[in-house]
Amino acid sequence: MSWFKKPNSGPKKGDGDRRNIPEGLWIKCDKCDAILFKEDLDRGFRVCSKCGFHFKIGHQKYLSILLDEGSFEERETELRTTDPLQFKEKQNYPDHIKNYQKRSGLTEAVITGKGAIDGRLVSVAIHDPSFIAGSMGSVVGEKIARAIRRSIELRCPLIIISTAGGARMQEGILSLMQMAKTAIWLTRLSEAKLPYISLLTNPTMAGVMASYASLGDFTLAEPGAMIGFTGPRVIEQTIRATLPEGFQTAEFFYERGFVDQVIPRPELKETISRILSYFPDQSMSPESAEEGV
Ligand SMILES: [Zn+2]
């Protein structure tokens, strides 16, 4: 039974003045089961007011939370996914991509560009979970690589917000090659002495976690985010042992030093802005850099 049909779980038909409230105005928290007014949730940071659970959000919401209003300029919009392996499943891969494009309004699972945080130029890449769970194929890898290159060319910090189940199986080895490619570009960024802030959101797993997501100079994570290479169930079945409570959560990683800070979403911009303030602003104006950066 869906939650809004259960007794005492929110407004229902015939409930005095509230009888005309349509379904879909309320949402149940995945963690504490509290019934939340959807509009309040959307207006804020999409964080449960009762328990602090962080609902998944798309790239648009992160852009509005993180960047100065109107500062974002999207890049790499021309890149399109092909079907190099002629991958066959229930639906062929090009149709699968088309379906997600139609459903999400996106061309691929990551959005890249540049913008400003408190007036400071940054290069950004943000995974969007609404496109094949944010998974990394050739186009995602290429867009990430170009976002890193943009940081180097503009001499500005890099911010990547990750959410992904991992590399995209439909592109096989070509997806896995993106791990090496992005890591090479991050080495160049490091050689250029420019900071990279990686934000891990729920979930950041497998090939994405094993490459650029875990290579940040600053590794931040949202509360409760699942982080890791392989899921806990597979690990348990493989090693035949019970895993400790909270295994592979952001907090578990923080306690063991793999995550530098667990940041609630409402504090995200302030925290990243403070980190950036530790570094001298050496960014070039986009106009003085190579055209189209
Ligand atoms: Zn909750």
PDB file of N, CA and C and ligand atoms in Angstrom, residues 28-36 47-55, ligand 1:
ATOM      1  N   LYS A  28       7.286  11.177   1.721  1.00  0.00           N
ATOM      2  CA  LYS A  28       7.732  10.495   2.937  1.00  0.00           C
ATOM      3  C   LYS A  28       9.247  10.412   2.952  1.00  0.00           C
ATOM      4  N   CYS A  29       9.829  10.737   4.097  1.00  0.00           N
ATOM      5  CA  CYS A  29      11.292  10.649   4.230  1.00  0.00           C
ATOM      6  C   CYS A  29      11.716   9.185   4.138  1.00  0.00           C
ATOM      7  N   ASP A  30      12.707   8.899   3.308  1.00  0.00           N
ATOM      8  CA  ASP A  30      13.189   7.525   3.126  1.00  0.00           C
ATOM      9  C   ASP A  30      13.822   6.965   4.393  1.00  0.00           C
ATOM     10  N   LYS A  31      14.270   7.855   5.265  1.00  0.00           N
ATOM     11  CA  LYS A  31      14.995   7.375   6.444  1.00  0.00           C
ATOM     12  C   LYS A  31      14.106   7.286   7.684  1.00  0.00           C
ATOM     13  N   CYS A  32      13.357   8.388   8.001  1.00  0.00           N
ATOM     14  CA  CYS A  32      12.618   8.397   9.275  1.00  0.00           C
ATOM     15  C   CYS A  32      11.101   8.273   9.086  1.00  0.00           C
ATOM     16  N   ASP A  33      10.662   8.173   7.816  1.00  0.00           N
ATOM     17  CA  ASP A  33       9.234   8.015   7.508  1.00  0.00           C
ATOM     18  C   ASP A  33       8.390   9.248   7.826  1.00  0.00           C
ATOM     19  N   ALA A  34       8.996  10.357   8.188  1.00  0.00           N
ATOM     20  CA  ALA A  34       8.227  11.579   8.450  1.00  0.00           C
ATOM     21  C   ALA A  34       7.545  12.021   7.164  1.00  0.00           C
ATOM     22  N   ILE A  35       6.350  12.581   7.292  1.00  0.00           N
ATOM     23  CA  ILE A  35       5.635  13.089   6.133  1.00  0.00           C
ATOM     24  C   ILE A  35       5.970  14.572   5.983  1.00  0.00           C
ATOM     25  N   LEU A  36       6.533  14.920   4.857  1.00  0.00           N
ATOM     26  CA  LEU A  36       7.032  16.285   4.666  1.00  0.00           C
ATOM     27  C   LEU A  36       6.261  16.966   3.552  1.00  0.00           C
ATOM     28  N   VAL A  47      16.452  18.538   2.320  1.00  0.00           N
ATOM     29  CA  VAL A  47      16.975  17.814   3.476  1.00  0.00           C
ATOM     30  C   VAL A  47      15.811  17.650   4.453  1.00  0.00           C
ATOM     31  N   CYS A  48      15.604  16.440   4.961  1.00  0.00           N
ATOM     32  CA  CYS A  48      14.485  16.188   5.893  1.00  0.00           C
ATOM     33  C   CYS A  48      14.634  17.050   7.148  1.00  0.00           C
ATOM     34  N   SER A  49      13.574  17.780   7.489  1.00  0.00           N
ATOM     35  CA  SER A  49      13.640  18.676   8.649  1.00  0.00           C
ATOM     36  C   SER A  49      13.608  17.895   9.960  1.00  0.00           C
ATOM     37  N   LYS A  50      13.206  16.619   9.884  1.00  0.00           N
ATOM     38  CA  LYS A  50      13.113  15.821  11.119  1.00  0.00           C
ATOM     39  C   LYS A  50      14.421  15.086  11.426  1.00  0.00           C
ATOM     40  N   CYS A  51      15.038  14.487  10.399  1.00  0.00           N
ATOM     41  CA  CYS A  51      16.211  13.636  10.687  1.00  0.00           C
ATOM     42  C   CYS A  51      17.456  14.027   9.901  1.00  0.00           C
ATOM     43  N   GLY A  52      17.342  15.002   8.999  1.00  0.00           N
ATOM     44  CA  GLY A  52      18.527  15.445   8.257  1.00  0.00           C
ATOM     45  C   GLY A  52      18.849  14.590   7.041  1.00  0.00           C
ATOM     46  N   PHE A  53      17.957  13.656   6.673  1.00  0.00           N
ATOM     47  CA  PHE A  53      18.207  12.826   5.490  1.00  0.00           C
ATOM     48  C   PHE A  53      18.311  13.704   4.242  1.00  0.00           C
ATOM     49  N   HIS A  54      19.311  13.432   3.425  1.00  0.00           N
ATOM     50  CA  HIS A  54      19.525  14.210   2.197  1.00  0.00           C
ATOM     51  C   HIS A  54      18.888  13.481   1.007  1.00  0.00           C
ATOM     52  N   PHE A  55      17.803  14.041   0.496  1.00  0.00           N
ATOM     53  CA  PHE A  55      17.178  13.485  -0.705  1.00  0.00           C
ATOM     54  C   PHE A  55      18.099  13.743  -1.894  1.00  0.00           C
TER      55      PHE A  55
HETATM   56 ZN    ZN B   1      13.673  12.090   7.873  1.00  0.00          ZN
END
